[in-house]
Backbone as ProteinMPNN parsed JSONL, in Angstrom:
{"seq_chain_A": "XXXXXXXXXXXXXXXXXXXXXXXXXXXXXXXXXXXXXXXXXXXXXXXXXXXXXXXXXXXXXXXXXXXXXXXXXXXXXXXXXXXXXXXXXXXXXXXXXXXXXXXXXXXXXXXXXXXXXXXXXXXXXXXXXXXXXXXXXXXXXXXXXXXXXXXXXXXXXXXXXXXXXXXXXXXXXXXXXXXXXXXXXXXXXXXXXXXXXXXXXXX", "coords_chain_A": {"N_chain_A": [[51.71, 102.688, 103.009], [49.019, 102.534, 105.174], [45.429, 103.735, 105.105], [42.321, 104.681, 106.796], [39.288, 103.769, 105.192], [36.496, 105.911, 105.126], [32.944, 106.173, 105.449], [29.975, 108.314, 103.806], [28.856, 109.23, 105.96], [31.023, 110.025, 107.581], [31.849, 108.128, 109.303], [34.078, 105.725, 110.218], [34.914, 102.774, 108.286], [35.005, 99.08, 108.159], [36.909, 98.607, 106.387], [40.365, 99.01, 104.872], [42.826, 101.389, 102.661], [45.889, 101.177, 100.965], [48.129, 103.114, 100.448], [50.383, 104.366, 98.01], [53.472, 103.916, 98.451], [55.521, 104.885, 96.817], [54.18, 107.316, 95.526], [53.178, 108.798, 97.469], [54.641, 108.884, 100.221], [57.454, 109.709, 99.579], [60.351, 111.866, 99.556], [59.676, 114.864, 99.043], [59.852, 117.383, 96.692], [61.09, 120.507, 96.039], [61.649, 121.804, 94.174], [60.946, 121.302, 91.926], [58.212, 120.823, 92.412], [57.37, 123.924, 92.715], [58.812, 124.856, 89.71], [56.211, 123.936, 88.608], [54.031, 124.462, 89.798], [54.47, 127.691, 88.877], [53.952, 127.115, 86.324], [51.549, 126.518, 85.567], [50.037, 128.448, 87.064], [50.898, 130.7, 84.671], [49.944, 129.656, 82.666], [47.429, 130.262, 83.193], [47.247, 133.129, 82.412], [45.823, 135.19, 80.632], [46.941, 137.963, 79.146], [46.516, 141.162, 77.676], [43.752, 142.681, 76.671], [43.64, 144.17, 73.143], [41.753, 145.418, 71.063], [38.474, 146.062, 70.693], [34.803, 145.711, 71.359], [33.091, 146.772, 68.526], [30.859, 148.235, 65.791], [31.527, 148.03, 62.664], [31.027, 150.147, 61.036], [31.108, 152.31, 58.462], [31.39, 155.864, 59.737], [29.911, 158.276, 58.484], [30.016, 160.353, 55.63], [33.341, 160.349, 53.4], [33.958, 162.559, 52.152], [33.08, 166.237, 52.015], [31.869, 167.01, 54.45], [33.34, 168.95, 55.78], [34.798, 168.16, 58.303], [37.269, 166.133, 59.836], [37.639, 163.194, 58.033], [36.594, 160.162, 59.255], [36.449, 156.857, 60.153], [35.614, 154.591, 61.625], [34.045, 153.555, 64.669], [35.606, 152.864, 66.797], [38.07, 153.987, 66.66], [40.894, 155.296, 68.414], [40.604, 158.241, 68.911], [38.506, 158.441, 69.36], [35.374, 159.394, 71.767], [35.455, 156.353, 73.851], [36.642, 154.699, 72.323], [39.139, 152.1, 71.18], [42.386, 151.748, 72.89], [44.895, 153.961, 71.997], [48.086, 151.959, 70.207], [47.906, 150.469, 72.183], [48.413, 147.331, 75.031], [49.3, 144.079, 73.801], [47.803, 140.879, 73.365], [49.228, 138.72, 74.801], [51.384, 135.526, 75.253], [51.474, 133.55, 77.887], [52.378, 131.342, 78.085], [54.571, 127.979, 78.789], [56.699, 124.917, 78.362], [56.936, 122.099, 80.252], [58.807, 118.922, 81.472], [57.079, 116.018, 81.148], [57.834, 113.682, 83.133], [58.756, 115.742, 84.761], [56.598, 116.869, 85.798], [55.187, 115.086, 86.925], [56.914, 114.156, 89.213], [56.441, 116.452, 90.666], [53.634, 116.504, 90.979], [53.59, 114.14, 93.002], [55.0, 114.776, 94.758], [53.926, 116.803, 96.131], [51.403, 115.426, 96.657], [52.505, 114.018, 98.967], [53.751, 115.738, 100.658], [51.264, 116.623, 101.94], [50.275, 114.009, 102.867], [52.025, 113.836, 105.061], [51.191, 115.89, 106.901], [49.039, 114.807, 107.331], [47.285, 115.483, 105.793], [45.135, 113.742, 104.441], [42.014, 112.732, 103.345], [40.274, 109.269, 102.563], [37.5, 108.286, 101.534], [34.546, 106.283, 100.668], [33.622, 105.587, 97.602], [31.139, 108.441, 96.633], [27.92, 108.857, 95.648], [25.819, 110.565, 94.1], [22.181, 110.963, 93.807], [20.667, 112.772, 92.666], [21.312, 116.356, 91.333], [22.64, 117.899, 94.277], [23.048, 120.586, 96.352], [22.827, 120.99, 99.03], [22.591, 117.759, 99.717], [25.562, 117.701, 99.336], [26.929, 119.518, 101.339], [26.064, 118.719, 103.309], [27.636, 115.793, 103.843], [30.152, 116.636, 103.824], [30.24, 118.298, 106.267], [29.367, 115.895, 107.906], [32.08, 115.022, 107.824], [33.74, 117.017, 108.939], [34.689, 118.676, 107.909], [33.538, 121.228, 106.767], [34.017, 123.986, 106.696], [36.626, 124.298, 106.052], [38.886, 124.605, 103.463], [38.697, 122.52, 100.332], [39.76, 119.705, 97.952], [38.363, 117.443, 96.565], [38.774, 114.319, 95.119], [37.998, 112.258, 92.662], [37.243, 109.128, 91.155], [36.456, 108.92, 88.439], [34.653, 110.768, 85.656], [32.362, 112.672, 87.417], [29.009, 113.986, 87.011], [26.82, 114.759, 89.117], [28.399, 114.995, 91.489], [30.043, 117.136, 91.196], [28.426, 119.26, 90.27], [26.773, 119.148, 92.471], [28.59, 120.724, 94.054], [29.22, 122.801, 92.959], [28.426, 125.692, 93.887], [29.518, 125.633, 96.168], [32.27, 127.704, 97.384], [34.546, 127.065, 98.715], [35.497, 124.745, 97.981], [36.465, 122.027, 95.977], [35.55, 119.941, 92.871], [37.301, 117.253, 91.11], [38.675, 115.315, 88.905], [40.366, 112.457, 88.82], [42.024, 111.972, 87.083], [42.943, 114.141, 86.108], [43.62, 116.213, 87.995], [46.067, 118.677, 89.683], [49.008, 120.32, 90.592], [49.088, 122.391, 91.737], [45.983, 122.816, 92.693], [46.07, 120.39, 94.737], [48.22, 121.328, 96.341], [46.956, 124.138, 97.081], [45.006, 122.835, 98.743], [43.274, 122.442, 102.258], [42.468, 119.742, 102.831], [42.75, 117.312, 101.284], [40.246, 115.159, 99.748], [40.037, 111.478, 99.244], [38.636, 109.549, 96.985], [37.609, 105.882, 97.14], [37.781, 105.138, 94.434], [39.478, 106.792, 93.155], [42.062, 106.257, 94.028], [43.205, 103.909, 92.581], [43.32, 105.184, 89.733], [45.09, 107.272, 90.052], [47.838, 106.604, 91.254], [47.833, 104.648, 88.728], [48.703, 106.509, 86.989], [50.682, 108.32, 87.866], [52.579, 106.465, 88.497]], "CA_chain_A": [[51.089, 103.543, 104.042], [47.433, 102.545, 105.577], [44.802, 105.255, 105.759], [41.181, 103.634, 106.865], [38.391, 104.453, 104.651], [35.389, 106.604, 106.259], [31.633, 106.419, 104.571], [29.894, 109.6, 103.639], [28.548, 110.005, 107.125], [32.106, 110.312, 108.721], [32.63, 107.16, 110.569], [35.034, 104.752, 110.215], [34.123, 101.784, 108.306], [36.231, 97.942, 107.888], [38.107, 98.995, 105.312], [41.746, 99.972, 104.882], [43.688, 100.983, 101.484], [47.444, 100.658, 101.038], [48.467, 104.324, 99.216], [52.391, 103.801, 97.461], [54.643, 105.461, 98.857], [56.098, 105.718, 95.38], [53.835, 108.8, 95.681], [52.262, 109.669, 99.102], [55.973, 108.584, 101.259], [58.563, 110.712, 98.532], [60.982, 113.438, 99.626], [59.107, 116.551, 98.12], [60.861, 117.805, 95.505], [60.356, 121.705, 95.708], [61.767, 123.045, 92.841], [59.775, 120.414, 91.097], [56.056, 121.998, 93.14], [57.752, 125.269, 92.264], [58.292, 125.04, 88.215], [54.689, 123.278, 88.064], [52.863, 125.665, 89.824], [54.582, 128.366, 87.808], [53.282, 126.551, 84.416], [49.991, 126.247, 86.057], [49.624, 130.33, 87.023], [51.175, 131.548, 83.837], [49.048, 128.8, 81.537], [46.027, 130.811, 83.167], [47.245, 134.402, 82.591], [45.58, 135.492, 79.356], [47.495, 139.176, 78.495], [44.876, 141.736, 77.553], [42.75, 142.881, 74.941], [43.728, 145.897, 72.195], [40.577, 145.308, 70.345], [37.228, 146.509, 71.287], [33.764, 145.637, 70.776], [32.045, 147.631, 68.353], [29.957, 148.246, 64.901], [32.758, 148.393, 61.457], [30.465, 150.912, 60.187], [31.688, 154.169, 58.395], [30.451, 156.53, 60.544], [29.672, 159.492, 58.024], [30.503, 160.185, 54.345], [34.384, 160.43, 53.477], [34.051, 163.971, 51.657], [32.329, 166.97, 52.063], [31.417, 167.339, 55.58], [34.063, 169.868, 56.452], [35.37, 167.733, 59.406], [38.005, 165.12, 59.255], [37.605, 161.664, 58.004], [35.884, 159.392, 60.438], [35.92, 155.483, 59.615], [35.319, 153.777, 62.771], [33.341, 154.166, 65.989], [36.374, 152.476, 67.329], [38.685, 154.759, 66.332], [41.387, 155.543, 69.395], [40.468, 159.377, 68.493], [36.985, 159.062, 70.068], [35.297, 158.452, 73.272], [34.749, 154.649, 74.343], [37.6, 154.114, 71.289], [40.463, 151.808, 71.231], [43.702, 152.489, 73.429], [45.937, 153.663, 70.501], [49.11, 151.411, 70.608], [47.623, 149.768, 73.839], [48.647, 146.522, 75.141], [48.69, 143.059, 72.593], [47.431, 139.713, 74.067], [50.439, 137.721, 75.105], [51.004, 134.223, 75.76], [53.192, 132.942, 78.77], [52.549, 129.499, 78.422], [55.818, 127.086, 78.886], [56.321, 123.739, 78.412], [57.733, 121.239, 81.283], [59.124, 117.812, 81.309], [56.074, 115.194, 81.865], [58.728, 113.392, 84.461], [58.967, 116.643, 86.426], [55.176, 117.389, 86.194], [54.631, 113.635, 87.698], [57.394, 114.408, 90.085], [55.445, 117.67, 90.956], [52.49, 115.969, 91.409], [53.687, 113.127, 93.668], [55.913, 116.073, 96.178], [52.24, 117.611, 96.659], [50.425, 114.208, 97.608], [53.657, 113.595, 99.651], [53.652, 116.492, 101.929], [49.682, 116.007, 102.433], [50.455, 112.555, 103.711], [52.871, 114.188, 106.078], [50.406, 116.251, 107.345], [47.968, 114.312, 107.662], [45.786, 116.155, 105.132], [44.478, 113.14, 103.047], [41.191, 111.569, 103.317], [40.144, 108.772, 101.727], [36.088, 108.007, 101.6], [34.269, 105.894, 99.983], [32.838, 106.553, 96.629], [30.239, 109.343, 96.851], [26.906, 108.14, 95.09], [24.339, 111.701, 94.114], [21.114, 110.847, 92.58], [20.201, 114.273, 91.556], [22.339, 117.147, 92.047], [21.984, 118.621, 95.728], [24.231, 121.239, 96.977], [22.28, 120.345, 100.389], [23.404, 116.799, 100.058], [26.973, 117.147, 99.513], [26.963, 120.298, 102.376], [26.246, 117.27, 104.688], [28.596, 115.101, 103.458], [31.236, 117.905, 104.491], [29.442, 118.659, 107.945], [29.459, 114.755, 108.623], [33.71, 114.698, 107.904], [34.418, 118.051, 109.427], [35.231, 119.777, 106.638], [32.537, 122.477, 106.396], [34.53, 125.207, 106.635], [38.038, 123.832, 104.952], [39.389, 124.497, 101.702], [38.905, 121.046, 100.252], [39.452, 119.198, 97.101], [38.059, 116.036, 96.133], [39.44, 113.649, 93.87], [37.013, 111.485, 92.485], [37.995, 108.218, 89.945], [35.781, 109.166, 86.939], [33.753, 112.241, 85.687], [30.887, 112.415, 88.066], [28.224, 115.209, 87.478], [26.117, 115.462, 89.817], [29.135, 115.561, 92.332], [30.357, 118.594, 90.691], [27.219, 120.353, 90.388], [26.612, 119.824, 94.048], [29.523, 121.174, 94.999], [30.109, 124.046, 92.184], [28.293, 126.757, 94.535], [30.472, 126.281, 97.159], [33.524, 129.035, 97.344], [35.909, 126.606, 99.299], [35.355, 123.159, 97.281], [36.519, 121.936, 94.604], [35.688, 118.349, 92.521], [37.772, 117.572, 90.206], [38.979, 113.822, 88.613], [41.521, 111.721, 89.274], [43.389, 112.117, 85.636], [43.079, 115.88, 85.944], [44.19, 117.067, 89.074], [47.276, 119.17, 89.323], [50.087, 120.326, 91.621], [48.633, 124.026, 92.725], [45.065, 122.121, 93.22], [46.517, 119.586, 95.325], [49.022, 122.417, 97.65], [45.884, 124.929, 97.69], [43.34, 122.624, 99.346], [43.262, 122.147, 103.466], [42.177, 118.706, 102.728], [42.514, 116.153, 100.208], [39.438, 114.059, 99.737], [40.322, 110.793, 97.595], [37.817, 108.178, 96.736], [38.209, 104.876, 96.966], [38.361, 104.507, 92.75], [40.754, 107.619, 92.533], [43.425, 105.823, 94.169], [44.02, 103.728, 91.741], [44.005, 106.0, 88.647], [46.217, 108.125, 90.726], [48.872, 105.344, 91.129], [48.349, 104.055, 87.299], [49.159, 107.548, 86.293], [51.635, 108.713, 88.353], [53.924, 105.39, 88.731]], "C_chain_A": [[49.635, 103.408, 103.882], [46.456, 103.229, 105.734], [43.287, 104.098, 105.852], [40.218, 104.231, 105.995], [36.806, 104.807, 105.467], [34.162, 106.703, 104.654], [31.209, 107.656, 104.585], [29.231, 110.396, 105.15], [29.312, 110.498, 107.916], [32.313, 109.515, 109.681], [32.966, 105.95, 109.313], [34.561, 102.671, 109.642], [35.831, 100.448, 108.152], [37.077, 98.164, 106.992], [39.144, 99.805, 105.171], [41.935, 100.054, 102.617], [45.046, 101.437, 101.796], [47.887, 101.798, 99.811], [50.082, 104.119, 99.259], [52.841, 104.864, 97.685], [55.628, 105.627, 98.082], [55.743, 107.151, 95.315], [53.631, 109.608, 96.784], [53.743, 109.635, 100.11], [57.097, 109.074, 100.246], [59.26, 111.181, 99.448], [60.129, 114.195, 98.924], [60.374, 117.167, 97.712], [60.753, 119.27, 95.181], [60.419, 122.264, 94.796], [61.216, 122.614, 91.67], [58.333, 121.389, 90.978], [56.305, 123.04, 92.292], [57.278, 125.783, 90.552], [56.664, 124.556, 87.597], [53.71, 124.015, 88.283], [52.678, 126.715, 89.303], [54.163, 128.514, 86.532], [52.146, 127.226, 84.8], [49.249, 127.706, 86.227], [49.932, 130.754, 85.871], [50.084, 131.063, 82.542], [47.256, 130.125, 82.245], [45.813, 131.973, 82.619], [46.483, 134.156, 80.746], [46.147, 137.168, 78.332], [46.256, 140.097, 78.094], [44.601, 141.905, 76.656], [43.422, 144.58, 74.377], [42.502, 146.077, 71.792], [39.313, 145.361, 70.962], [35.993, 146.186, 71.19], [33.042, 147.057, 69.643], [31.694, 147.948, 66.857], [31.925, 148.596, 63.694], [31.875, 149.764, 60.813], [30.901, 152.014, 59.607], [30.727, 154.927, 59.483], [29.841, 158.075, 59.9], [30.385, 159.462, 56.063], [31.858, 160.889, 54.133], [34.732, 161.822, 52.908], [32.918, 164.679, 51.972], [31.457, 167.543, 53.221], [31.967, 168.433, 56.245], [34.473, 169.509, 57.173], [35.945, 166.593, 58.855], [37.286, 163.757, 58.996], [37.423, 160.586, 59.025], [35.386, 157.264, 59.704], [35.5, 154.708, 60.276], [35.171, 154.122, 63.994], [34.442, 153.539, 66.722], [37.435, 152.727, 67.775], [39.531, 154.829, 68.087], [41.165, 157.244, 69.605], [39.45, 159.756, 69.549], [36.57, 158.329, 71.2], [34.604, 157.127, 73.356], [35.25, 154.167, 73.121], [38.446, 153.193, 71.625], [41.105, 152.307, 72.149], [44.186, 152.085, 72.034], [47.467, 153.279, 71.338], [48.981, 150.663, 72.412], [48.438, 148.316, 73.761], [48.109, 145.524, 73.953], [48.463, 141.74, 73.564], [49.008, 138.676, 73.987], [50.09, 136.645, 75.768], [51.878, 133.425, 76.815], [52.999, 131.905, 79.135], [54.533, 129.307, 77.973], [56.111, 125.849, 78.485], [57.305, 123.285, 79.706], [57.798, 119.515, 80.737], [58.134, 117.088, 81.706], [57.119, 114.847, 83.189], [58.186, 114.338, 85.837], [57.922, 116.977, 87.123], [54.829, 116.219, 87.092], [55.19, 113.343, 89.215], [57.048, 115.374, 91.22], [54.563, 117.177, 92.147], [52.6, 115.298, 92.677], [54.489, 114.23, 94.85], [54.417, 116.783, 97.002], [51.549, 116.695, 97.462], [51.025, 113.826, 98.927], [53.711, 114.614, 100.908], [51.766, 116.419, 102.453], [49.469, 115.438, 103.305], [51.216, 113.113, 104.908], [52.2, 115.08, 107.065], [49.322, 115.953, 107.739], [46.747, 115.187, 106.92], [44.892, 115.171, 104.104], [43.32, 112.342, 103.868], [40.863, 110.179, 102.654], [38.292, 108.04, 102.506], [35.411, 106.891, 100.449], [33.583, 106.504, 98.446], [31.602, 107.232, 96.215], [29.272, 109.095, 95.656], [26.159, 109.38, 95.288], [23.591, 111.528, 92.995], [21.122, 111.688, 92.094], [21.322, 114.845, 92.313], [21.886, 118.408, 93.108], [22.617, 119.504, 95.792], [23.866, 120.64, 98.374], [22.914, 119.052, 100.821], [24.847, 116.964, 100.442], [27.559, 118.411, 100.49], [27.252, 119.172, 103.345], [26.559, 116.557, 105.116], [30.074, 115.491, 104.269], [30.713, 118.087, 105.775], [30.158, 117.145, 108.541], [31.232, 114.598, 108.8], [34.214, 116.001, 108.736], [35.187, 118.48, 108.802], [34.543, 121.207, 106.329], [33.125, 123.707, 105.848], [35.819, 125.325, 106.592], [37.662, 124.055, 103.761], [39.511, 123.526, 100.87], [39.089, 120.37, 98.972], [39.579, 118.084, 97.27], [38.314, 115.721, 95.22], [38.896, 112.532, 93.558], [37.399, 110.597, 90.975], [37.342, 108.313, 88.319], [34.793, 110.158, 87.337], [32.431, 112.081, 86.162], [30.034, 113.746, 88.012], [27.982, 115.966, 88.147], [26.903, 115.436, 91.307], [29.715, 116.697, 92.241], [29.505, 119.375, 90.568], [26.826, 120.153, 91.551], [27.553, 120.86, 94.656], [29.94, 122.274, 94.251], [29.587, 125.567, 92.898], [28.591, 126.824, 95.545], [32.007, 126.694, 96.73], [35.028, 127.583, 97.663], [36.463, 125.284, 98.823], [35.708, 122.84, 96.186], [36.868, 120.816, 94.201], [36.467, 118.412, 91.23], [38.592, 115.397, 89.757], [40.189, 113.088, 88.439], [42.953, 112.024, 88.108], [43.483, 113.436, 85.505], [43.634, 116.593, 87.139], [45.523, 117.634, 88.706], [47.718, 119.621, 90.072], [49.252, 121.596, 92.574], [47.114, 123.046, 93.014], [45.361, 121.547, 94.847], [46.948, 120.574, 97.207], [47.995, 123.509, 97.96], [44.727, 124.402, 98.705], [44.471, 122.367, 101.005], [44.041, 121.064, 103.644], [42.094, 118.138, 102.0], [41.858, 114.934, 100.154], [39.374, 113.127, 98.794], [39.144, 109.925, 98.159], [38.171, 107.257, 96.649], [38.977, 104.799, 95.209], [38.704, 105.003, 92.717], [42.071, 106.915, 92.866], [44.221, 105.242, 92.873], [44.194, 104.152, 90.262], [45.282, 106.609, 89.296], [47.702, 107.716, 90.746], [48.822, 105.205, 89.503], [48.914, 105.467, 86.601], [50.595, 108.245, 86.329], [53.253, 108.032, 88.708], [53.919, 104.907, 86.531]], "O_chain_A": [[48.992, 103.871, 102.939], [46.445, 103.554, 106.921], [43.162, 103.048, 105.221], [40.301, 105.459, 106.025], [36.193, 104.047, 106.217], [34.339, 107.056, 103.488], [31.871, 108.4, 105.308], [29.135, 111.598, 105.399], [28.945, 111.232, 108.833], [32.818, 109.845, 110.753], [32.496, 105.539, 108.253], [34.127, 101.736, 110.314], [37.036, 100.69, 108.082], [38.19, 97.653, 107.107], [39.082, 101.03, 105.275], [41.507, 99.335, 101.714], [45.29, 102.042, 102.84], [47.979, 101.535, 98.612], [50.798, 103.817, 100.213], [52.775, 106.061, 97.403], [56.578, 106.35, 98.382], [56.553, 108.059, 95.125], [53.865, 110.804, 96.957], [53.81, 110.626, 100.837], [57.944, 108.192, 100.389], [58.753, 110.902, 100.535], [60.014, 113.732, 97.79], [61.476, 117.358, 98.227], [60.327, 119.489, 94.047], [59.616, 123.103, 94.388], [61.019, 123.268, 90.646], [57.748, 122.121, 90.179], [55.66, 123.194, 91.255], [56.345, 126.456, 90.116], [56.157, 124.776, 86.497], [52.774, 124.306, 87.538], [51.555, 127.153, 89.053], [54.022, 129.509, 85.821], [51.822, 128.35, 84.416], [48.192, 128.042, 85.695], [49.047, 131.573, 85.623], [49.564, 131.809, 81.713], [46.322, 130.541, 81.559], [44.676, 132.273, 82.255], [46.646, 133.22, 79.963], [45.82, 137.412, 77.17], [45.102, 139.69, 78.226], [45.09, 141.369, 75.662], [43.583, 145.649, 74.966], [42.019, 147.116, 72.24], [39.135, 144.556, 71.877], [35.89, 146.814, 70.136], [32.597, 148.114, 70.089], [32.831, 147.919, 66.387], [32.98, 149.153, 63.996], [32.485, 150.322, 59.901], [31.135, 152.901, 60.428], [29.62, 154.59, 59.903], [29.381, 158.922, 60.666], [31.082, 158.589, 55.546], [31.866, 162.04, 54.569], [35.845, 162.255, 53.206], [31.855, 164.103, 52.203], [30.541, 168.348, 53.054], [31.351, 168.953, 57.175], [35.153, 170.462, 57.552], [35.55, 166.03, 57.834], [36.42, 163.331, 59.76], [38.446, 160.227, 59.609], [34.433, 156.764, 59.106], [34.844, 153.847, 59.689], [35.963, 154.895, 64.534], [34.093, 153.762, 67.881], [37.963, 152.231, 68.769], [38.825, 154.43, 69.013], [41.657, 157.604, 70.675], [39.38, 160.736, 70.291], [36.968, 157.245, 71.628], [33.45, 156.878, 73.008], [34.59, 153.268, 72.601], [38.711, 153.407, 72.807], [40.67, 153.394, 72.529], [44.148, 151.091, 71.309], [47.946, 153.764, 72.364], [49.75, 150.494, 73.358], [49.046, 148.025, 72.731], [47.091, 145.712, 73.286], [49.11, 141.743, 74.611], [49.537, 138.115, 73.028], [49.136, 136.477, 76.527], [52.865, 132.76, 76.502], [53.291, 131.421, 80.229], [55.342, 129.972, 77.326], [55.06, 125.635, 77.88], [58.25, 123.973, 80.094], [57.08, 118.998, 79.882], [57.966, 117.31, 82.905], [57.202, 115.631, 84.135], [57.685, 114.148, 86.945], [57.846, 117.275, 88.315], [54.122, 116.479, 88.066], [54.613, 112.741, 90.121], [57.288, 115.185, 92.413], [54.578, 117.263, 93.374], [51.838, 115.689, 93.561], [54.115, 114.036, 96.006], [54.153, 117.098, 98.163], [51.147, 116.906, 98.606], [50.348, 113.401, 99.863], [53.707, 114.185, 102.062], [51.449, 116.051, 103.584], [48.83, 115.742, 104.312], [50.796, 112.611, 105.951], [52.689, 115.026, 108.193], [48.613, 116.677, 108.438], [45.631, 115.462, 107.361], [44.153, 115.592, 103.214], [43.536, 111.543, 104.779], [41.747, 110.116, 101.799], [38.072, 107.523, 103.602], [35.958, 106.811, 99.349], [33.152, 107.645, 98.276], [30.925, 106.613, 95.393], [29.832, 109.122, 94.56], [25.746, 109.568, 96.433], [23.853, 111.718, 91.807], [21.565, 111.707, 90.945], [21.998, 114.432, 93.255], [21.173, 119.397, 92.936], [23.264, 119.374, 94.753], [24.631, 119.796, 98.842], [23.583, 118.95, 101.849], [25.342, 116.556, 101.493], [28.79, 118.413, 100.498], [28.275, 118.834, 103.941], [26.318, 116.195, 106.268], [30.787, 114.832, 105.026], [31.631, 117.569, 106.411], [31.11, 117.087, 109.318], [31.669, 114.094, 109.835], [35.328, 115.831, 109.232], [36.366, 118.68, 109.096], [35.083, 122.115, 105.697], [32.81, 124.299, 104.817], [36.325, 126.356, 107.034], [36.617, 123.853, 103.143], [40.666, 123.493, 100.446], [37.925, 120.454, 98.58], [40.492, 117.531, 97.882], [38.24, 116.475, 94.25], [39.308, 111.586, 94.23], [37.746, 111.155, 89.934], [37.802, 107.801, 87.298], [34.271, 110.448, 88.413], [31.522, 111.516, 85.555], [30.267, 114.6, 88.867], [28.312, 117.147, 88.259], [26.248, 115.785, 92.288], [29.925, 117.325, 93.279], [29.875, 120.524, 90.813], [26.34, 121.2, 91.979], [27.289, 121.65, 95.562], [30.947, 122.856, 94.653], [30.209, 126.576, 92.566], [28.233, 127.79, 96.218], [32.724, 126.101, 95.923], [36.046, 127.336, 97.016], [37.553, 124.801, 99.132], [35.202, 123.449, 95.244], [37.917, 120.291, 94.577], [36.381, 119.332, 90.417], [38.848, 114.549, 90.611], [40.982, 113.53, 87.608], [44.167, 112.191, 88.222], [44.244, 113.849, 84.629], [44.117, 117.711, 86.963], [46.116, 117.274, 87.689], [46.873, 119.619, 90.967], [48.95, 121.604, 93.768], [47.414, 122.311, 93.955], [44.988, 122.102, 95.88], [46.485, 120.578, 98.348], [48.054, 123.918, 99.119], [43.866, 125.065, 99.285], [45.689, 122.202, 101.081], [45.177, 120.898, 104.087], [40.933, 118.237, 101.605], [42.402, 113.852, 100.377], [38.893, 113.38, 97.69], [38.813, 109.681, 99.319], [39.242, 107.214, 96.043], [40.129, 104.54, 94.862], [39.323, 104.65, 91.713], [43.041, 106.964, 92.11], [45.232, 105.652, 92.303], [45.06, 103.612, 89.573], [46.413, 106.306, 88.915], [48.609, 108.422, 90.306], [49.805, 105.665, 88.922], [49.607, 105.335, 85.592], [51.355, 108.595, 85.426], [54.358, 108.502, 88.982], [54.742, 104.115, 86.071]]}, "name": "protein", "num_of_chains": 1, "seq": "XXXXXXXXXXXXXXXXXXXXXXXXXXXXXXXXXXXXXXXXXXXXXXXXXXXXXXXXXXXXXXXXXXXXXXXXXXXXXXXXXXXXXXXXXXXXXXXXXXXXXXXXXXXXXXXXXXXXXXXXXXXXXXXXXXXXXXXXXXXXXXXXXXXXXXXXXXXXXXXXXXXXXXXXXXXXXXXXXXXXXXXXXXXXXXXXXXXXXXXXXXX"}
């Protein structure tokens, strides 16, 4: 599958890249996607807190006050105290086979390729973190009001810092992309250097 490479100004260059059919051209496996997304969302859950912040100082002496014993301001019987028999933190994590997770990511990319929702751009270079510069690039690519996932080849702090104030944009490195992020984006923007990393990991 050949795709034209676009520069940061939105103009087509003379370069073309070939997206591997073994990743971007497979028949998507919906069940693998379901399990991988389910795991991703489950791992984000934190459960609820039973304890609260507060001093452990004993409020008053044990005897001689005429009142009940009071050992902690966090007691559930006091205003602002913890909940008696409250919920405990729970671990929702479950494991998946790595081959299934790879298949899920391949399937997500294949869906985006079928919908013509993948753009390949030249490697983005931003000298200093500037949101205005990143927004200008999105505008040139006609992606300013779209939900965008940009995948860069390696950790690029300036690109990440320039994008983090934009609610509908997420920048990730190619070695940390997940199925949920790919499917959640309206457009997936691949930098040239990211394609080699993605193909190396998923193959």
